[in-house]
CSV table of N, CA and C in Angstrom, one decimal:
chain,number,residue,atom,x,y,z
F,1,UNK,N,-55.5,-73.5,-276.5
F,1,UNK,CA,-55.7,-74.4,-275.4
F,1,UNK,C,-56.4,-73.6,-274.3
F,2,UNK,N,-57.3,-74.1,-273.5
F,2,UNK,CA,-58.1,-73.4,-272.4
F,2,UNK,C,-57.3,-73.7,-271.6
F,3,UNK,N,-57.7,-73.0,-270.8
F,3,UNK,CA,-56.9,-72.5,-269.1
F,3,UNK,C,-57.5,-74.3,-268.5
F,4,UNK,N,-58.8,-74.7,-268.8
F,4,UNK,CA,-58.8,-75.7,-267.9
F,4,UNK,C,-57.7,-76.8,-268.4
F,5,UNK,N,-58.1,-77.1,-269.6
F,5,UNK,CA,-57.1,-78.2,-270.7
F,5,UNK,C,-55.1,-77.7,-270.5
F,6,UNK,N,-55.1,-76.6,-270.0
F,6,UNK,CA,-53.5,-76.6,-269.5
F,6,UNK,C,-53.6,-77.2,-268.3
F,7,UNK,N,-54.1,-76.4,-267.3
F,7,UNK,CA,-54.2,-76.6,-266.2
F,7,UNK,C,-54.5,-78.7,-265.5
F,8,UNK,N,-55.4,-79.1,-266.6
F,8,UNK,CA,-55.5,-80.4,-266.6
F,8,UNK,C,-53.8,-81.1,-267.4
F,9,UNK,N,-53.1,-80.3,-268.1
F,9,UNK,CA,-51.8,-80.9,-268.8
F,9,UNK,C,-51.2,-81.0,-267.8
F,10,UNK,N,-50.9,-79.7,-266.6
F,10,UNK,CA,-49.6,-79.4,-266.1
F,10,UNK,C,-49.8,-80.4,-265.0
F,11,UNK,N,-51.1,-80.7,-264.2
F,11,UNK,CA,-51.5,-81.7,-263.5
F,11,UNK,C,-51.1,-83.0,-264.0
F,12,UNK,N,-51.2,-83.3,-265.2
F,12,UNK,CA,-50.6,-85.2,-265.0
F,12,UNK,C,-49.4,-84.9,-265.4
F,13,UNK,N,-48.3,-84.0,-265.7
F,13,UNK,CA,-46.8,-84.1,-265.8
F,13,UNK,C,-46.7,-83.9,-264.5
F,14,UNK,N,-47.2,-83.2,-263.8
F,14,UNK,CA,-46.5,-83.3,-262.0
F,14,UNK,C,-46.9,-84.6,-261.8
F,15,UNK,N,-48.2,-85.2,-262.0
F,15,UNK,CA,-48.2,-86.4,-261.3
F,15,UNK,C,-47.4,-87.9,-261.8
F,16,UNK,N,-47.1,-87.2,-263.1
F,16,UNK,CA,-45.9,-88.6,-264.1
F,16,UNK,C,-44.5,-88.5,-263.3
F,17,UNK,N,-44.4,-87.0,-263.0
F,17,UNK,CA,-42.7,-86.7,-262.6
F,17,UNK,C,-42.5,-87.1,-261.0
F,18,UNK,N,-43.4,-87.3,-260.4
F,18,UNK,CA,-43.8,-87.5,-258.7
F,18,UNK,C,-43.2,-88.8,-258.4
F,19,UNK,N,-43.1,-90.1,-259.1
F,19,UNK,CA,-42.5,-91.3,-258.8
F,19,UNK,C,-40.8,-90.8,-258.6
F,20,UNK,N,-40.1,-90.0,-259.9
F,20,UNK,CA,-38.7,-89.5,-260.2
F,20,UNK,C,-38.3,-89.0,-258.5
F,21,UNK,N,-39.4,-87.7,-258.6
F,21,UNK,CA,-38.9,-86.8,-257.3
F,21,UNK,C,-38.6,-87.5,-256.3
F,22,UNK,N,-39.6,-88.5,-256.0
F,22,UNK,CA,-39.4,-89.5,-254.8
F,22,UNK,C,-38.3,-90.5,-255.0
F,23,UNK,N,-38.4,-91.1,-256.5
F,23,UNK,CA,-36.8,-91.5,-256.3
F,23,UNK,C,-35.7,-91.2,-255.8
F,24,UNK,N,-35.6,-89.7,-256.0
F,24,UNK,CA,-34.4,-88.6,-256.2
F,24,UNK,C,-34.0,-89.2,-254.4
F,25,UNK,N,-34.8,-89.3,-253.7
F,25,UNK,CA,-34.7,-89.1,-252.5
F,25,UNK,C,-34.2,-90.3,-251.5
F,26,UNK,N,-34.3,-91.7,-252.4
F,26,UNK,CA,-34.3,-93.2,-251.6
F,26,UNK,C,-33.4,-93.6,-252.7
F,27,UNK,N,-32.9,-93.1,-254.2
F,27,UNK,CA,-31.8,-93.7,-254.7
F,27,UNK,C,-31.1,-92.3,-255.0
F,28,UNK,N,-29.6,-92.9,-255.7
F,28,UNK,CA,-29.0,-91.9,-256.2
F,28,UNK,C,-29.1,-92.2,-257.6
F,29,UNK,N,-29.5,-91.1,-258.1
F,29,UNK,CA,-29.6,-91.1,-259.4
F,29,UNK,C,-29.0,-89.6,-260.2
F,30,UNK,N,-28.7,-90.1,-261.5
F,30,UNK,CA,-28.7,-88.7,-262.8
F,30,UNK,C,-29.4,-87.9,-262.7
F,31,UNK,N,-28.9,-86.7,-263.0
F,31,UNK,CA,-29.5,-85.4,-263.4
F,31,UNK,C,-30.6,-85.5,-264.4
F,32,UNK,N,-31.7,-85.3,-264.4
F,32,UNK,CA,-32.1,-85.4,-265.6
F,32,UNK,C,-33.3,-86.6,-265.5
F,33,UNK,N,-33.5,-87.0,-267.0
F,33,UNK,CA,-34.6,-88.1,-266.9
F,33,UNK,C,-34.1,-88.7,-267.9
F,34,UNK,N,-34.3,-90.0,-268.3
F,34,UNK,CA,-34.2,-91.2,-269.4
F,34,UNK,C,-35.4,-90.8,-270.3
F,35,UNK,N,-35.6,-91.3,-271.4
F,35,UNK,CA,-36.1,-91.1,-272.1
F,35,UNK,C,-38.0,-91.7,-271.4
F,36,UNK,N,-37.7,-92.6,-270.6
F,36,UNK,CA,-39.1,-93.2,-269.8
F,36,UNK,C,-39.3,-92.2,-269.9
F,37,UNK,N,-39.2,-91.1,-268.9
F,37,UNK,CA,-39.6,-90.3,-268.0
F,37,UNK,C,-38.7,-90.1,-266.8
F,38,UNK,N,-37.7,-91.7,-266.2
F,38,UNK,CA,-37.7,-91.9,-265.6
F,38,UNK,C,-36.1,-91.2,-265.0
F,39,UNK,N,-35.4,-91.5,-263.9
F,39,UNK,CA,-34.3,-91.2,-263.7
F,39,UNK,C,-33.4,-92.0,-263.8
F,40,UNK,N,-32.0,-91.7,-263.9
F,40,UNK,CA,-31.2,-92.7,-265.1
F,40,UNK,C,-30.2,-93.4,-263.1
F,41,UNK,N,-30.4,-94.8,-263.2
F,41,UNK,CA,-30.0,-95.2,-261.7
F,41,UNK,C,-28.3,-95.5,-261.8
F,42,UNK,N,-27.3,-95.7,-260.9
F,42,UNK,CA,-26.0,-96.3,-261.4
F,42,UNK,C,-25.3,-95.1,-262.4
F,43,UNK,N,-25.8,-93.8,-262.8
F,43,UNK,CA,-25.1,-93.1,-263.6
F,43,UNK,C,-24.9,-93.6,-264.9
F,44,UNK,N,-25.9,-94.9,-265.3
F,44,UNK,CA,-25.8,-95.6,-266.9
F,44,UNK,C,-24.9,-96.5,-267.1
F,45,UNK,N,-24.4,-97.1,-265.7
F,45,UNK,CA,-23.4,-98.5,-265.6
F,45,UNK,C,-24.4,-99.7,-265.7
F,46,UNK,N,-23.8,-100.6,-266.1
F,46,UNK,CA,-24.6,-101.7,-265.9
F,46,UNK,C,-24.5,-102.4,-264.9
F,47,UNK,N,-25.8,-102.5,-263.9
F,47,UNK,CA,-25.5,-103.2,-262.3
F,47,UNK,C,-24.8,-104.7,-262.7
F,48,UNK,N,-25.2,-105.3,-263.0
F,48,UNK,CA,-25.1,-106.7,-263.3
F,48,UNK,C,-23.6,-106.9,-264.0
F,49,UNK,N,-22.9,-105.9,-264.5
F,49,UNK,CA,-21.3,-106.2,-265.0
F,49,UNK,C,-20.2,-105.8,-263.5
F,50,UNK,N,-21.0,-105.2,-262.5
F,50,UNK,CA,-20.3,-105.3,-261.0
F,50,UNK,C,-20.5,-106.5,-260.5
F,51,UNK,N,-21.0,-107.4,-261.0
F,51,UNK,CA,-20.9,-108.9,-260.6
F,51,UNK,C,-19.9,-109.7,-261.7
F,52,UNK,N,-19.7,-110.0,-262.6
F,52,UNK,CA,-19.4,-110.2,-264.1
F,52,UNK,C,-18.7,-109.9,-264.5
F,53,UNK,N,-17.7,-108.9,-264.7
F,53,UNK,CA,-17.1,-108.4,-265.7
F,53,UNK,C,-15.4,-108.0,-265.0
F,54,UNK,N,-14.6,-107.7,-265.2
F,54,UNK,CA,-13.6,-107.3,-265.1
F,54,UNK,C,-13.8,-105.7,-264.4
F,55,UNK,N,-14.5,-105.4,-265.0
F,55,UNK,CA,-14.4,-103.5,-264.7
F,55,UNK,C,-15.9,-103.1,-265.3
F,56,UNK,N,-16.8,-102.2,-264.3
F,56,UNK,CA,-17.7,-101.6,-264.7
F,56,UNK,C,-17.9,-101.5,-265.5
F,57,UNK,N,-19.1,-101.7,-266.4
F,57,UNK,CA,-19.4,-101.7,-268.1
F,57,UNK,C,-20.4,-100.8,-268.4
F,58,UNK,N,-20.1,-99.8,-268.7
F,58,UNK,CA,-21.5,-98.7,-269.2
F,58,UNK,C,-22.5,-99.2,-270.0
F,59,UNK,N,-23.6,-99.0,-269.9
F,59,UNK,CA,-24.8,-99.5,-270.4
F,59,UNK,C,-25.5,-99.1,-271.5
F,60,UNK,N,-26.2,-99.5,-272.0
F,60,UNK,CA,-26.8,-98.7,-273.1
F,60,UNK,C,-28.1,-98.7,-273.2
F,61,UNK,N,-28.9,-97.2,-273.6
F,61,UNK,CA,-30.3,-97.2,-273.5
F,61,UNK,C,-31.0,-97.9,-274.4
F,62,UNK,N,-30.8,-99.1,-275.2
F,62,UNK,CA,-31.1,-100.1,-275.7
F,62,UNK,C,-32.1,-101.0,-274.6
F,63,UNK,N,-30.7,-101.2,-274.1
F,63,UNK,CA,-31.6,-101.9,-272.8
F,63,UNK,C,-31.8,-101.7,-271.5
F,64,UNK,N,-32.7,-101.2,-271.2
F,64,UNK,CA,-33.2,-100.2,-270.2
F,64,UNK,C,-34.1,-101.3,-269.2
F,65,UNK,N,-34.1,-101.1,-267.9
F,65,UNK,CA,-35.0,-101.9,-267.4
F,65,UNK,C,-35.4,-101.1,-265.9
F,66,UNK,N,-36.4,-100.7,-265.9
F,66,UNK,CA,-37.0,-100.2,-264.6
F,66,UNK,C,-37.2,-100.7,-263.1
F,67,UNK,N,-36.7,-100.2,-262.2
F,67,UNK,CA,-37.0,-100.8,-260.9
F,67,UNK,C,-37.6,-99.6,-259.7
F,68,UNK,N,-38.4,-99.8,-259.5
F,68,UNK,CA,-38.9,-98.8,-258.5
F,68,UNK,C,-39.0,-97.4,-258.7
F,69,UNK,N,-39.3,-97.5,-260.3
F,69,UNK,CA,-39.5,-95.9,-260.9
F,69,UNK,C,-37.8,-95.2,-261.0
F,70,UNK,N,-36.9,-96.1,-260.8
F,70,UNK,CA,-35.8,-95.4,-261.3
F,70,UNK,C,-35.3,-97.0,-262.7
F,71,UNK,N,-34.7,-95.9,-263.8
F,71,UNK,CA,-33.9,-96.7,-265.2
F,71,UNK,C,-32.7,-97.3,-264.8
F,72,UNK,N,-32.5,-98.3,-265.5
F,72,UNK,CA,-30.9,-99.0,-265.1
F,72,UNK,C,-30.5,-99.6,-266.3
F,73,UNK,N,-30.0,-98.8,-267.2
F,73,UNK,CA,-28.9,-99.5,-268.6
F,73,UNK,C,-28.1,-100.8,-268.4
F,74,UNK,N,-28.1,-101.4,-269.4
F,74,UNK,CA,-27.2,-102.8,-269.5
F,74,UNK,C,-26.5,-102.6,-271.0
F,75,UNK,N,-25.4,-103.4,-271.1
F,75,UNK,CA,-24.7,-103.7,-271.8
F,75,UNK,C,-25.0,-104.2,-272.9
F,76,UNK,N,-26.1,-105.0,-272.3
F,76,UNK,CA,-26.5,-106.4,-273.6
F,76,UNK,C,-27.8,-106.8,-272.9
F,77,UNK,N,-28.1,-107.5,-273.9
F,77,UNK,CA,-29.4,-108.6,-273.7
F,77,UNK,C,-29.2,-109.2,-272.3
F,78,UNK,N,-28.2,-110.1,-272.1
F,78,UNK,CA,-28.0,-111.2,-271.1
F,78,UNK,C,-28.0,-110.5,-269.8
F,79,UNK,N,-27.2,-109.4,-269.7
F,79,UNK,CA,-26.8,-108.6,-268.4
F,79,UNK,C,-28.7,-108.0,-268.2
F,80,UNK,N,-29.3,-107.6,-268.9
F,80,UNK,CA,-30.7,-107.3,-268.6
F,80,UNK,C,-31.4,-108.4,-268.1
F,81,UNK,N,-31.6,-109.2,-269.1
F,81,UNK,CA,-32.2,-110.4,-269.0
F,81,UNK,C,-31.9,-110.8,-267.1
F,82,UNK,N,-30.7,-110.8,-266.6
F,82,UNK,CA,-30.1,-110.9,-265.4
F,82,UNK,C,-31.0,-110.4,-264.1
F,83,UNK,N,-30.2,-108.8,-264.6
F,83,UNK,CA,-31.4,-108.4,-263.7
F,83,UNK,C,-33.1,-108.2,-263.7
F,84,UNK,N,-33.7,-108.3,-264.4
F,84,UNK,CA,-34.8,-108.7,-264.6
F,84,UNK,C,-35.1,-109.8,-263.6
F,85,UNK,N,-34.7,-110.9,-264.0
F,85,UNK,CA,-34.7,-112.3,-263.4
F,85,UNK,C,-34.8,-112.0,-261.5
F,86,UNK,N,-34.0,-110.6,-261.0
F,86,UNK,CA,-33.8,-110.7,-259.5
F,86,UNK,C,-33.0,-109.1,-259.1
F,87,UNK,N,-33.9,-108.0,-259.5
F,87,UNK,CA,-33.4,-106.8,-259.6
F,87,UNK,C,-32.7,-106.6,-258.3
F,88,UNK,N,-33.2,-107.1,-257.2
F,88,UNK,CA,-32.6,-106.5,-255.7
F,88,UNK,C,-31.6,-107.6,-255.7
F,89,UNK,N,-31.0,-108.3,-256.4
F,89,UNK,CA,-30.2,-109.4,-255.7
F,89,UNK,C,-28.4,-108.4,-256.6
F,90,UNK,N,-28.7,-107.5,-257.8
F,90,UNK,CA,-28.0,-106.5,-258.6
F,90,UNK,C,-28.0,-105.4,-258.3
F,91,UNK,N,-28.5,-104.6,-257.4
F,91,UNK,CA,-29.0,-103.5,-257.3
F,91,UNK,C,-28.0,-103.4,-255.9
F,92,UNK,N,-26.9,-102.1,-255.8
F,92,UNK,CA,-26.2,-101.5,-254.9
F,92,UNK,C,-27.2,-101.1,-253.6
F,93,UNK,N,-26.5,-101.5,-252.7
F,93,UNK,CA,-27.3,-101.1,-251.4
F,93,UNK,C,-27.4,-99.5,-250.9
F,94,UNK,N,-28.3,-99.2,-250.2
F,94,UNK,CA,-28.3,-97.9,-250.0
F,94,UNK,C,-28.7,-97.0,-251.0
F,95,UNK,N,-29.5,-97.5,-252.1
F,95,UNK,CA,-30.3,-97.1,-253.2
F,95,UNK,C,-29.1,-96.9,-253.8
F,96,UNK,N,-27.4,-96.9,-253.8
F,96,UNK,CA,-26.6,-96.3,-254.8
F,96,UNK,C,-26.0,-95.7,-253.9
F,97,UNK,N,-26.0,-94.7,-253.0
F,97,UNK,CA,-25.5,-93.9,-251.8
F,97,UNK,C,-24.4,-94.3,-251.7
F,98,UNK,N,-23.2,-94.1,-251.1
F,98,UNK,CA,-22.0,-94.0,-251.1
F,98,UNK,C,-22.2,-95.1,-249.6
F,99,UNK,N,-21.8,-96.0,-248.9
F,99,UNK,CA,-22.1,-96.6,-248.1
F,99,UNK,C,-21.7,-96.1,-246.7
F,100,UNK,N,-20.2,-95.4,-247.1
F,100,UNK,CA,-19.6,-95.0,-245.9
F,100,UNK,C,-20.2,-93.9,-245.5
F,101,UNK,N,-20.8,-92.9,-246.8
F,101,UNK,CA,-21.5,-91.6,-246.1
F,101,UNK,C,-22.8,-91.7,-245.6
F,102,UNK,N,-23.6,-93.3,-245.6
F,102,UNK,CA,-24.9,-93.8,-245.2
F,102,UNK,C,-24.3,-93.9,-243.8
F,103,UNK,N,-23.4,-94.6,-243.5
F,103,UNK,CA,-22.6,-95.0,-241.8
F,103,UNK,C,-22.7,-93.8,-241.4
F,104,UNK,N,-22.1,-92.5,-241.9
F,104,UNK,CA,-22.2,-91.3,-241.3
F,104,UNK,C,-23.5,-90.3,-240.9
F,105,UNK,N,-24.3,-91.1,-242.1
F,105,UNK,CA,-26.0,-90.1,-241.5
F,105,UNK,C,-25.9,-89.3,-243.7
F,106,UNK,N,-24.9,-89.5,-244.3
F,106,UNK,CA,-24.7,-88.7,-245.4
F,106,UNK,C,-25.6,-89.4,-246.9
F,107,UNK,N,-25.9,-88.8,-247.4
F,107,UNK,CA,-26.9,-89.5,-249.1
F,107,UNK,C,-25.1,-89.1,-249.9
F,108,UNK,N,-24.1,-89.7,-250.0
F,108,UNK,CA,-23.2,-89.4,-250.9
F,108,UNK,C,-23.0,-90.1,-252.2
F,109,UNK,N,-22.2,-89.5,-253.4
F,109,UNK,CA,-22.7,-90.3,-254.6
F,109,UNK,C,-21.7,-91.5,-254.8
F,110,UNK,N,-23.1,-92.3,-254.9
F,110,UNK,CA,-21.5,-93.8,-255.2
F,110,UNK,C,-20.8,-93.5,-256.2
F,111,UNK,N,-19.6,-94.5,-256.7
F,111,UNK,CA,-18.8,-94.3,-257.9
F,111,UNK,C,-18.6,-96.1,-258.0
F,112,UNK,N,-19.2,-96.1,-259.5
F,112,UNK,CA,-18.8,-97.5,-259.7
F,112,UNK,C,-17.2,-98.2,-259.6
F,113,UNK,N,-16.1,-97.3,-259.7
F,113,UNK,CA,-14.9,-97.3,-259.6
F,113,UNK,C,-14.9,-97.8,-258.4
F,114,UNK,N,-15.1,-97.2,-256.9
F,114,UNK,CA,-14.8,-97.5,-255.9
F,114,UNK,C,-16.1,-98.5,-255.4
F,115,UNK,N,-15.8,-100.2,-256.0
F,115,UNK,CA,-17.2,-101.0,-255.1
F,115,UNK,C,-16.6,-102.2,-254.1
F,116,UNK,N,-17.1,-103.1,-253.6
F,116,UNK,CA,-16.8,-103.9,-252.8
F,116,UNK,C,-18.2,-104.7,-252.8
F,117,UNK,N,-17.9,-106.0,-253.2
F,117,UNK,CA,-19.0,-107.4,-252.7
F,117,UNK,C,-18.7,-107.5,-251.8
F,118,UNK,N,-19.8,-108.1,-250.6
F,118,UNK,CA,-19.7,-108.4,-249.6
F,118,UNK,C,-21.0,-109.4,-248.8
F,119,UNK,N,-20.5,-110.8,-249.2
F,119,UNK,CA,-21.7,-111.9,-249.1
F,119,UNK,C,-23.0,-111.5,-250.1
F,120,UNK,N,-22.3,-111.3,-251.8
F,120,UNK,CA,-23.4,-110.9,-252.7
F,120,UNK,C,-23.9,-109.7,-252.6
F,121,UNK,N,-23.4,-109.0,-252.4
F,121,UNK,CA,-23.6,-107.7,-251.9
F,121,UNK,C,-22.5,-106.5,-252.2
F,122,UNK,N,-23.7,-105.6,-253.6
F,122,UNK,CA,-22.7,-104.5,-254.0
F,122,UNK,C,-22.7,-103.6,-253.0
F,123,UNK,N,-21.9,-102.4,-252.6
F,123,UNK,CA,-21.5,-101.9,-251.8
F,123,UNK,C,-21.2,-100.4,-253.0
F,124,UNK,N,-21.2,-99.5,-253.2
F,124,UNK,CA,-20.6,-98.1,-254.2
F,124,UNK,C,-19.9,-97.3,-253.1
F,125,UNK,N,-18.8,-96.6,-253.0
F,125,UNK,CA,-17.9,-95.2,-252.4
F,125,UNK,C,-17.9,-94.1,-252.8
F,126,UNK,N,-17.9,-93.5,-252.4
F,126,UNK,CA,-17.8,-92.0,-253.1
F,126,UNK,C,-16.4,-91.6,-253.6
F,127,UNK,N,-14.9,-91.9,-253.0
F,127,UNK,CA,-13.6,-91.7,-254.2
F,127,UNK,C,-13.1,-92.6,-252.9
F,128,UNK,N,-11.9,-92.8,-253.8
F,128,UNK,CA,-10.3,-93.5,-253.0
F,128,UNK,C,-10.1,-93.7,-251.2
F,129,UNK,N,-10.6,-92.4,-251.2
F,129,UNK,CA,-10.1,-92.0,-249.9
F,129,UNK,C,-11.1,-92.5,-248.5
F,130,UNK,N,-12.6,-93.1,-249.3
F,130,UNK,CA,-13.3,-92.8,-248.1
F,130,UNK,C,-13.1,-94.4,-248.4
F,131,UNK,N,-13.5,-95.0,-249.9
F,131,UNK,CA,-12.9,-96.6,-250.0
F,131,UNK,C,-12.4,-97.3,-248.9
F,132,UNK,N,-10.6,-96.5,-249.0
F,132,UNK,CA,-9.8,-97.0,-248.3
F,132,UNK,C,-10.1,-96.9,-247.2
F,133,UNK,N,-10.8,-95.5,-246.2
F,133,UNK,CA,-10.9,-95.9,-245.0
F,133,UNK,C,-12.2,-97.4,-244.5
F,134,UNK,N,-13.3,-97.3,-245.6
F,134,UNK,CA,-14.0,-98.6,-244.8
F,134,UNK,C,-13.3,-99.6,-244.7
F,135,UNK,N,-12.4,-99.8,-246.0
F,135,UNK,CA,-11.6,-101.3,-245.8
F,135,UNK,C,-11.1,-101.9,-244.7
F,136,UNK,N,-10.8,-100.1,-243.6
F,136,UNK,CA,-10.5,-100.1,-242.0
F,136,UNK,C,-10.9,-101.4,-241.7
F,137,UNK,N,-12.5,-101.1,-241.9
F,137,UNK,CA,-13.3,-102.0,-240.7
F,137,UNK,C,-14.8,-102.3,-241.4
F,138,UNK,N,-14.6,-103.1,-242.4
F,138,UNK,CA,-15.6,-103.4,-243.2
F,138,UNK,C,-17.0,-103.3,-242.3
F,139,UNK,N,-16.9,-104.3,-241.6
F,139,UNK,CA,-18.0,-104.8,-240.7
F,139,UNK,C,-18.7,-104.0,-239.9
F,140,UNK,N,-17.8,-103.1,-239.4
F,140,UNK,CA,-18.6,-101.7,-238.9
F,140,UNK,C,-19.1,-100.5,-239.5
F,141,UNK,N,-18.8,-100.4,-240.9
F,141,UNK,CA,-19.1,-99.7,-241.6
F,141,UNK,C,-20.6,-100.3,-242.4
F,142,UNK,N,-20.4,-101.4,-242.3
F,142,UNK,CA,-21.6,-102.1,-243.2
F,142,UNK,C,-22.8,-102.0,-241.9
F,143,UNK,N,-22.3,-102.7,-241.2
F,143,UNK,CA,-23.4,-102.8,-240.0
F,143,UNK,C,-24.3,-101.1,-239.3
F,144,UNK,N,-23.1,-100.3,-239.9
F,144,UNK,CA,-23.4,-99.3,-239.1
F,144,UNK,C,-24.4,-98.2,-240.2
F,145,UNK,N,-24.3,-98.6,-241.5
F,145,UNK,CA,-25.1,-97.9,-242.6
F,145,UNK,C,-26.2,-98.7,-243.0
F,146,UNK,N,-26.2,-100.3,-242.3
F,146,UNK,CA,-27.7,-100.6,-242.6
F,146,UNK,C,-28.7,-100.0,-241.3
F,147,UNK,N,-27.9,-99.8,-240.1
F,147,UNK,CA,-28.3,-99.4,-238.8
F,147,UNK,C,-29.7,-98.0,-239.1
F,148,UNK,N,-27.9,-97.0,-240.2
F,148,UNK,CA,-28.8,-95.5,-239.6
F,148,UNK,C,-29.6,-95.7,-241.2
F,149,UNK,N,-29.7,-96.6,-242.4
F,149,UNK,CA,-30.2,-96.0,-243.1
F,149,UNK,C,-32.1,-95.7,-243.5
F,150,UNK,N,-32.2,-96.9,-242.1
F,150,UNK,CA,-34.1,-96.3,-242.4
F,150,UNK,C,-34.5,-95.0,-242.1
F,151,UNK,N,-33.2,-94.2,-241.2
F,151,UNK,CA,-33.6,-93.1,-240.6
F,151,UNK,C,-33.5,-92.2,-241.3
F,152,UNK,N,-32.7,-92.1,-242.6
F,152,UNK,CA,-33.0,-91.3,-244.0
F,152,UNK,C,-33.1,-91.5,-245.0
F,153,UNK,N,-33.4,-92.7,-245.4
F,153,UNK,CA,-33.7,-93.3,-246.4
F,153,UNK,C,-35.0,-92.2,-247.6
F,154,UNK,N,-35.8,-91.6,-246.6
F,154,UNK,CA,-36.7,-90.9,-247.4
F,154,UNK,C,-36.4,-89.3,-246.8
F,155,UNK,N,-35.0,-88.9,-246.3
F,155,UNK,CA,-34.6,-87.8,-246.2
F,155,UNK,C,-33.9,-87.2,-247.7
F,156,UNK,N,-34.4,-86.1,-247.6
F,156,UNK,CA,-33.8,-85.0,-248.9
F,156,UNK,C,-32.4,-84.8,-248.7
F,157,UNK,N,-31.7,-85.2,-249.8
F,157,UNK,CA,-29.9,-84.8,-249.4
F,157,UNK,C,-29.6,-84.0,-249.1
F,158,UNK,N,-30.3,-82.6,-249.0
F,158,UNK,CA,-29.9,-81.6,-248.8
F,158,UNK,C,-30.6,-81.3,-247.1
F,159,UNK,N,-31.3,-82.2,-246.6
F,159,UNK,CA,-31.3,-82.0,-245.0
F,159,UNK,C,-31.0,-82.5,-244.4
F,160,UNK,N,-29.7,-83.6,-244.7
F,160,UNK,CA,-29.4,-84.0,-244.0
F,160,UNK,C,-27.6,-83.5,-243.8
C-alpha cells in the first residue's frame, strides 16, 4: 500500500467516524460502535418498550434503526416499525442524559430503570437517589433542564 493510498484510507475512516464523535457529545451513548459504524443509543434498550411494555425491554441488533448518526435496538419488528414511523416522539430527552444532571449544567448517564413520562415524554435518571429527588419537584426540574440544555448540548462531558 502507498503512503498516499493509506493516507487516503485513514482520511475516510476519520471522516466515517466524525458523525459517532459528534454524537458522543449531543447523545449518550455506548462505548464502542454497532456494527453500522455507528454508536449503540439507550445502552441497546428498546426506546419504544418505555412506552409499551411493563419494564424496559433489551433490544436486538436484528433490528437496528438509526437516528441522527446514533443506533437504537428493538425488540421486534413492531417496536421498530414504531419508531421509525416518529423517532423523536420515542426518543428520551436530553439525547439520553440523565435529566436531573441536564437541570444541573451535568451530561449524566440515563438508566432505563430509573424513567418517568411526562405529557409523552421519556425522561432517563442516573440511579434511585437522584430519581427520587426530581420527583421533589418534577416541574422545576423539567423546566429547568430544557432551560440550561442548549447551553451544552454540544459541550464535551468532560468540560463541563
Amino acid at each position: 500500500m502507498t503512503k498516499l493510498t493509506f493516507a487516503a484510507a485513514v482520511s475516510a475512516s476519520l471522516i466515517a467516524l466524525a458523525s459517532a464523535a459528534f454524537a458522543a457529545d449531543e447523545y449518550n451513548v455506548s462505548n464502542g460502535l454497532t456494527l453500522t459504524g455507528n454508536p449503540l443509543g439507550m445502552h441497546g434498550f428498546d426506546p419504544v418498550s418505555m412506552f409499551k411494555a411493563d419494564a424496559p425491554e433489551i433490544g436486538d441488533a436484528e433490528y437496528t434503526s438509526e437516528h441522527d448518526g446514533v443506533d437504537y435496538y428493538f425488540a421486534n419488528a413492531e417496536t421498530k416499525a414504531a419508531f421509525d414511523a416518529d423517532p423523536a416522539a420515542m426518543l428520551p430527552q436530553f439525547g439520553g442524559f440523565c435529566a436531573f444532571g441536564v437541570y444541573v449544567g451535568k451530561k449524566l448517564d440515563g438508566d432505563v430503570r430509573y424513567a418517568d413520562i411526562v405529557d409523552g415524554k421519556l425522561y432517563l435518571f442516573v440511579n434511585k437517589a437522584i430519581f427520587d429527588k426530581y420527583l421533589e419537584d418534577r416541574e422545576t426540574v423539567i423546566s429547568g433542564a430544557f432551560a440550561k440544555w442548549p447551553e451544552i448540548i454540544e459541550t464535551p462531558i468532560g468540560d463541563l
